[in-house]
Short mmCIF file of C-alpha atoms in Angstrom, two decimals:
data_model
loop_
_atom_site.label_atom_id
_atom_site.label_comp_id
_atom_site.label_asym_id
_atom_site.label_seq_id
_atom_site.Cartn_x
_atom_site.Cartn_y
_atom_site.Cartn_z
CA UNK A 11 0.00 0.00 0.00
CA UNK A 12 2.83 2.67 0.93
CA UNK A 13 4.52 1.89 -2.57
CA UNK A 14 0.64 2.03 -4.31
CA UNK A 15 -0.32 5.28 -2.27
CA UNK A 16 3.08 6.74 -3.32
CA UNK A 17 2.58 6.63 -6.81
CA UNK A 18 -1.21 7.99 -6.27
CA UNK A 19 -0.44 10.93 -4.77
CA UNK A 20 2.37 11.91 -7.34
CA UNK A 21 0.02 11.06 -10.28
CA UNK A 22 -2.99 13.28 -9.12
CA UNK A 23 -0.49 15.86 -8.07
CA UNK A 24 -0.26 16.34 -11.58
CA UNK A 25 -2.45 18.21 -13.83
CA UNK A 26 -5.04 15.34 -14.97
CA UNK A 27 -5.87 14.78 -18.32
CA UNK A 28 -8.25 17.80 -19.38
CA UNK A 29 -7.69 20.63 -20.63
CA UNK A 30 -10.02 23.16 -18.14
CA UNK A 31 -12.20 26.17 -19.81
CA UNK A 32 -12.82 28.68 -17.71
CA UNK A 33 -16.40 30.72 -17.59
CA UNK A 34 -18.28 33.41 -15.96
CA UNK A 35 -20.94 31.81 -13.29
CA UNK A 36 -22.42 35.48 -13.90
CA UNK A 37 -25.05 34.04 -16.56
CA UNK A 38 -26.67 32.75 -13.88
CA UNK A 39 -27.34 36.09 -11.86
CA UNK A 40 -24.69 34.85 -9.41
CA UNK A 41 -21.18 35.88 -9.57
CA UNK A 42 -18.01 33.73 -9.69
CA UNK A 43 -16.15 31.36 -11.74
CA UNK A 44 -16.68 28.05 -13.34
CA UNK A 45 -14.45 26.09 -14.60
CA UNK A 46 -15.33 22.93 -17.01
CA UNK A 47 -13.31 19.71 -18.40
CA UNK A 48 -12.75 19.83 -21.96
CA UNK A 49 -13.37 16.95 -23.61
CA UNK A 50 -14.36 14.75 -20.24
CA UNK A 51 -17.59 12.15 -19.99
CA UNK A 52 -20.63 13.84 -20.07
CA UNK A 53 -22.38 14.43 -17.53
CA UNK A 54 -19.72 14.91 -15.60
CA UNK A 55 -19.47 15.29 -11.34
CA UNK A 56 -19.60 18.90 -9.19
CA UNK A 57 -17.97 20.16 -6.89
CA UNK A 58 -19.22 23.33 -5.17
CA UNK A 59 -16.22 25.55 -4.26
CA UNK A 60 -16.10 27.56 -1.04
CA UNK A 61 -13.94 30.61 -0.51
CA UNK A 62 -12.45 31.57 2.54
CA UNK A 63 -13.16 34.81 4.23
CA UNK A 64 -12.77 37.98 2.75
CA UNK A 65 -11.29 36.05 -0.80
CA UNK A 66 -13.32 34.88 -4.17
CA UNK A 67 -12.51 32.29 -6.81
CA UNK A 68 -9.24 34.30 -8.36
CA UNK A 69 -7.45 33.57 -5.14
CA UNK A 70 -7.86 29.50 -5.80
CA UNK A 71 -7.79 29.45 -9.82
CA UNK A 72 -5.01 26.88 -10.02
CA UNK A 73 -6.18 24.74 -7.55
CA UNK A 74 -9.77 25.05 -9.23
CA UNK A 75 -7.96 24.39 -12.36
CA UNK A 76 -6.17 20.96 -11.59
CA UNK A 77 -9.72 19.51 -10.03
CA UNK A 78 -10.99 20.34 -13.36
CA UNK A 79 -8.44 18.95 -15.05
CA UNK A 80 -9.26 15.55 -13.30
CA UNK A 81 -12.70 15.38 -14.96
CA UNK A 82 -15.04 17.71 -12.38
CA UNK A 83 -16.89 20.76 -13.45
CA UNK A 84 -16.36 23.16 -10.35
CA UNK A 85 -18.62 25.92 -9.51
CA UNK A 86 -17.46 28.48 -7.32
CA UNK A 87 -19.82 31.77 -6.70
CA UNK A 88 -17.68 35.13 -5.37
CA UNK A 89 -20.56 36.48 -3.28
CA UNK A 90 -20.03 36.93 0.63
CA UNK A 91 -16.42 37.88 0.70
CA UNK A 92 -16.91 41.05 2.59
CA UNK A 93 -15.35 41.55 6.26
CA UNK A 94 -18.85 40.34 8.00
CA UNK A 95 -20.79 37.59 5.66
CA UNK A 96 -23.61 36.09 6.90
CA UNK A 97 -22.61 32.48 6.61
CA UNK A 98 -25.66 30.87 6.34
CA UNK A 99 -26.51 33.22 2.83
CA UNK A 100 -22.96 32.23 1.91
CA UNK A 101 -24.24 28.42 1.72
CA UNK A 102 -27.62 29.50 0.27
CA UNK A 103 -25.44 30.85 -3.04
CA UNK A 104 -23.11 28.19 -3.03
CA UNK A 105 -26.21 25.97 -3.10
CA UNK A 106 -27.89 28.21 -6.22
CA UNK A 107 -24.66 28.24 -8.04
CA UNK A 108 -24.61 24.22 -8.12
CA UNK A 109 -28.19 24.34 -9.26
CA UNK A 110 -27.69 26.42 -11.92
CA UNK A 111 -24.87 25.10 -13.36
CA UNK A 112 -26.58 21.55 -13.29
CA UNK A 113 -29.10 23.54 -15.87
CA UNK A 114 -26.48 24.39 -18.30
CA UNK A 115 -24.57 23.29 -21.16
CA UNK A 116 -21.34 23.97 -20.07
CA UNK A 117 -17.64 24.94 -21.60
CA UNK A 118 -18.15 24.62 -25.46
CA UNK A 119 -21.83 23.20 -25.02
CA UNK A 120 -20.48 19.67 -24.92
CA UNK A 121 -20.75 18.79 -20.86
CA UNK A 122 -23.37 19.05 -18.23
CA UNK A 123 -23.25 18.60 -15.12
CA UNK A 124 -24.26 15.42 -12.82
CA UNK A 125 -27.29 15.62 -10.68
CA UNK A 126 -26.47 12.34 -9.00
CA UNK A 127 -22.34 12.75 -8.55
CA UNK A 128 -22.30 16.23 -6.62
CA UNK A 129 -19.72 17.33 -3.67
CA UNK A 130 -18.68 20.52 -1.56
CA UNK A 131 -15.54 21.73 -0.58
CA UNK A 132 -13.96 24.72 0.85
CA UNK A 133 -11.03 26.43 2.32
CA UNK A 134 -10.89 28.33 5.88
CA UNK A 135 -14.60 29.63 6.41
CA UNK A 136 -15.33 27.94 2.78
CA UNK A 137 -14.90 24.32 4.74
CA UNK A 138 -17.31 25.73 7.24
CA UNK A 139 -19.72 26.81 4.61
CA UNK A 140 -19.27 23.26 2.62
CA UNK A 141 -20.71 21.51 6.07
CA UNK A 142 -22.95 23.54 6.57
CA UNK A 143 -24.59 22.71 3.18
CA UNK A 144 -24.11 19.50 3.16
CA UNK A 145 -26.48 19.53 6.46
CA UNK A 146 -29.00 21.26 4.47
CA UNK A 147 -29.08 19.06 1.10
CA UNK A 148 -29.58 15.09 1.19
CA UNK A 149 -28.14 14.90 -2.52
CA UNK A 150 -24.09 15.77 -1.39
CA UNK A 151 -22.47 12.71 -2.06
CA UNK A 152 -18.61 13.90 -0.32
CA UNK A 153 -17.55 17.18 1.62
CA UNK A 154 -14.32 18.27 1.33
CA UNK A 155 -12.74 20.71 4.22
CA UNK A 156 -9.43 22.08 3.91
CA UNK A 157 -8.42 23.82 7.24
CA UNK A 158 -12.23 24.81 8.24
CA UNK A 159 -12.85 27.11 10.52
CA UNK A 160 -16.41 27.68 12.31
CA UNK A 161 -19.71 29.43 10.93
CA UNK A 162 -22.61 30.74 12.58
CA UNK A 163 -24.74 28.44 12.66
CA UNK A 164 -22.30 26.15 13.90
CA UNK A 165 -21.28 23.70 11.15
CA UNK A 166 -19.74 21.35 14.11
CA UNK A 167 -23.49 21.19 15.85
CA UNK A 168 -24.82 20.79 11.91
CA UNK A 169 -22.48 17.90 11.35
CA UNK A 170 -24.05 15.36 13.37
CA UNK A 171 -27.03 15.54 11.26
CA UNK A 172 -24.64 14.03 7.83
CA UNK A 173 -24.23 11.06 6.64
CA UNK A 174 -22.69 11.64 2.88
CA UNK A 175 -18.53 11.06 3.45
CA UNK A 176 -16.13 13.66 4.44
CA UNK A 177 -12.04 14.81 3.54
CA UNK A 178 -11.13 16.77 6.81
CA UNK A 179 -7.80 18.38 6.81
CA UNK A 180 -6.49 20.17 9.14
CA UNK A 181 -2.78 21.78 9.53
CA UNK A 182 -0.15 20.42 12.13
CA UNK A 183 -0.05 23.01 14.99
CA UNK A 184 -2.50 25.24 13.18
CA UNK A 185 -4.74 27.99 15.07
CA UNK A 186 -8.11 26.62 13.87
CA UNK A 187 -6.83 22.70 15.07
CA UNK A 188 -9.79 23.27 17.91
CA UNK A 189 -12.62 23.79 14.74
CA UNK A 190 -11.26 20.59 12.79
CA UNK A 191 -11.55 18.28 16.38
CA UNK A 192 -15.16 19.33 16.96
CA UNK A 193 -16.07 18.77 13.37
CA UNK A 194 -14.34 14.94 13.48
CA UNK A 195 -15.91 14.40 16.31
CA UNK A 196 -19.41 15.13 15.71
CA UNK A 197 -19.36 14.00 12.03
CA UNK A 198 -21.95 11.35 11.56
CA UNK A 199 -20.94 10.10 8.03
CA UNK A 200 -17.56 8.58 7.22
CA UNK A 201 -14.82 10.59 8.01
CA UNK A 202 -10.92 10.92 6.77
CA UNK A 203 -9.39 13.37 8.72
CA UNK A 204 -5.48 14.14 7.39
CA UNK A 205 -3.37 16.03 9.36
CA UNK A 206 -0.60 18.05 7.26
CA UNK A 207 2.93 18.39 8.78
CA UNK A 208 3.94 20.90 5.98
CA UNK A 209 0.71 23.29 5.34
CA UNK A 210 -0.02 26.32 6.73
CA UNK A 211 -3.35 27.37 7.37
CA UNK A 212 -4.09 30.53 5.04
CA UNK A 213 -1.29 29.12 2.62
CA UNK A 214 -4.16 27.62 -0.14
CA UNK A 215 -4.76 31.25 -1.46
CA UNK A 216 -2.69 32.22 -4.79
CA UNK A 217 -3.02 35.79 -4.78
CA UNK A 218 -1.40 38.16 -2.56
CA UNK A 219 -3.74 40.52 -0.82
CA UNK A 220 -3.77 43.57 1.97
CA UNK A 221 -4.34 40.62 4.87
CA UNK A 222 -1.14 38.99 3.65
CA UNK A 223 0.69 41.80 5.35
CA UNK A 224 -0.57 40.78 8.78
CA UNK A 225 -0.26 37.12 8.38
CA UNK A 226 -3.62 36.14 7.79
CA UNK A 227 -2.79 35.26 4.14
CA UNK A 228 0.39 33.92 2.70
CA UNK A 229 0.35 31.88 -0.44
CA UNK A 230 2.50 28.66 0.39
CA UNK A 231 3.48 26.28 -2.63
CA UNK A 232 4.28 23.41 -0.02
CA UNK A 233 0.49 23.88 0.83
CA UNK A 234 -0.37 23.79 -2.58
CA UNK A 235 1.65 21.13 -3.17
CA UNK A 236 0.27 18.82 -0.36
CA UNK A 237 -3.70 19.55 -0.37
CA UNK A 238 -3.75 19.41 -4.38
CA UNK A 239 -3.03 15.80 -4.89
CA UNK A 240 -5.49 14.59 -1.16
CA UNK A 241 -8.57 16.75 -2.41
CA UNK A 242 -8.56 15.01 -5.98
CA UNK A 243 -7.75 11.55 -5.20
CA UNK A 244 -10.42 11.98 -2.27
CA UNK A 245 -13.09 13.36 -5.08
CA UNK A 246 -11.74 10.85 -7.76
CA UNK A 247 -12.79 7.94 -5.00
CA UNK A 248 -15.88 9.01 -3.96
CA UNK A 249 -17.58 10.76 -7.18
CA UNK A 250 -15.39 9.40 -10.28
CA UNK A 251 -16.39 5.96 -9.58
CA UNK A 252 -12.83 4.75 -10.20
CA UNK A 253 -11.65 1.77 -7.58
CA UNK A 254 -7.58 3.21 -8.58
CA UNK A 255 -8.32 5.78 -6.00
CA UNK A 256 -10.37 4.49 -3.38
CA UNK A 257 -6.94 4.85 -1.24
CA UNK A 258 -7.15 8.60 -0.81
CA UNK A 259 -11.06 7.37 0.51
CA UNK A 260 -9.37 4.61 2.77
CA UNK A 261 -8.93 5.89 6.77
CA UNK A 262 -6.24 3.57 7.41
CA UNK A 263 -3.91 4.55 4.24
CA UNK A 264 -1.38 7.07 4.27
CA UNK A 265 0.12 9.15 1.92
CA UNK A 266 3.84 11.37 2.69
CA UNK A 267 3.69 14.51 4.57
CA UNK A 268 0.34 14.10 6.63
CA UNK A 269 -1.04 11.94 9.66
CA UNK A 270 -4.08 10.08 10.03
CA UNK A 271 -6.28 11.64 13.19
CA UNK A 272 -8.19 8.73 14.85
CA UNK A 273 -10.87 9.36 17.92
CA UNK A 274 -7.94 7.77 20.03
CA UNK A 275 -5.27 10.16 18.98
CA UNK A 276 -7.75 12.98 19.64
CA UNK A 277 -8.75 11.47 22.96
CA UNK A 278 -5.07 11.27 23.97
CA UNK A 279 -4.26 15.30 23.01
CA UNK A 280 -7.43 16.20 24.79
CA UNK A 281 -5.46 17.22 27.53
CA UNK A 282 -3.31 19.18 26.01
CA UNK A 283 -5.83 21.69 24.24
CA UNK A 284 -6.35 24.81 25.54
CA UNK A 285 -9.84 24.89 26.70
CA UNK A 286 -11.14 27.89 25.11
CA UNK A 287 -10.17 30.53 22.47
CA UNK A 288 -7.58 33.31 23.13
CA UNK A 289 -9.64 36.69 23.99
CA UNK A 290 -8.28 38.09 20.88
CA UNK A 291 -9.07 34.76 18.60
CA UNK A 292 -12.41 35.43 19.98
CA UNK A 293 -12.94 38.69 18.99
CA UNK A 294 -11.59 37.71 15.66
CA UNK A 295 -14.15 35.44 15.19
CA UNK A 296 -17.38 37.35 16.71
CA UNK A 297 -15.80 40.11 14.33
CA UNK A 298 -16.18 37.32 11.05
CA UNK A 299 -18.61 34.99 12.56
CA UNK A 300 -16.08 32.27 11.77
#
């Protein structure tokens, strides 16, 4: 398994085999990005892209990009990315966007979307946003959170209520590490929860922007690099209907550069989490809701 799982992770850390076009989500009264497989089996699977706060679309286009290029048609609205979004209208778009899109002929007219092979995903407060859907809809057939922070509702009190499979990963030593444990632990549905030895937490982004100059957003290519090839395999296994990657689905594999978080690991740091939030974290988060 470590040789198979090696050779996995450096294939879908690749650019897949489609070429990706690119198209305004605007025709659909909501804005954003999509971004189609050229040439790829039609109808293909979604995946309903979640920002993280304050950012849009732009600030993931590559990583967008390469799931595309592994055969999904990803749909990511750029609404709510002001200093105070209300998280719960945040889902609501992300929810309209996949709708509309699974209306559409998409990229060059040639590829629809799949009604019965959809997923969410997100970054930061994105992650949030994704479980927070995927409480709401009984069609999401995976959730993908990369580093998730909390939304208001509480996605962590929403997540005992779903059963579709989950991708948690969270970032060794990170400041949101508290967010990820109470979303593994009250997860109903199958969970994988990877912890990253190499990732920072804001490091997904691409773009620089005016937060990076406090810290609270620094594009990292080891990041990139490390949650690229985990959030395709984990889509190719669970919506690509492809048994080659049912390894990035499997909780007991493991793939370089991350950790596998069991209920018994989590039990045994439980004592060494600080009980509550720093008064500044808080504020920070009553300020965001996240």
């Amino acid at each position: 398994m470590a040789i198979k799982t090696k050779e996995l992770h450096a294939k879908v850390g690749r650019r897949g085999p489609y070429g990706v076009d690119i198209g305004d989500l605007g025709f659909t009264g909501t804005p954003g990005a999509v971004f189609v497989p050229r040439g790829a089996p039609s109808p293909a699977p979604v995946v309903g892209w979640a920002h993280d706060w304050t950012k849009g679309p732009r600030y993931y286009t590559d990583t967008l990009k390469h799931l595309a290029s592994w055969g999904f048609v990803v749909v990511a609205p750029a609404t709510d990315h002001g200093g105070r979004p209300n998280h719960q209208h945040f889902a609501d778009h992300l929810s309209n966007a996949i709708e509309d899109v699974l209306q559409a002929r998409l990229g060059r007219g040639k590829v629809r979307a799949d009604p019965r092979r959809i997923a969410v995903a997100g970054h930061g407060l994105g992650g949030g946003v994704a479980a927070l859907l995927a409480s709401q809809r009984t069609d999401i057939d995976a959730v993908a959170m990369v580093f998730p922070t909390e939304t208001v509702p509480s996605a962590a009190e929403r997540a005992m209520l779903i059963d579709s499979p989950a991708l948690l990963l969270s970032a060794a030593g990170g400041v949101h590490g508290e967010d990820a444990r109470a979303l593994h632990e009250a997860w109903r549905g199958e969970l994988v929860h990877r912890r990253l030895e190499k990732a920072i937490e804001t490091g997904l982004v691409e773009r620089n922007s005016w937060l990076q100059g406090v810290g609270l957003a620094d594009p990292d290519r080891r990041t990139h690099r490390t949650v690229r090839p985990l959030l395709a395999g984990y889509l190719l296994a669970t919506l690509g209907d492809d048994d080659d990657y049912a390894a990035f689905a499997d909780p007991e594999a493991k793939f370089k550069d991350s950790v596998l978080v069991t209920e018994e690991m989590l039990a045994e740091e439980a004592d060494d989490l600080v009980p509550s939030a720093p008064p500044l974290l808080k504020l920070v988060k009553g300020f965001t809701g996240g």
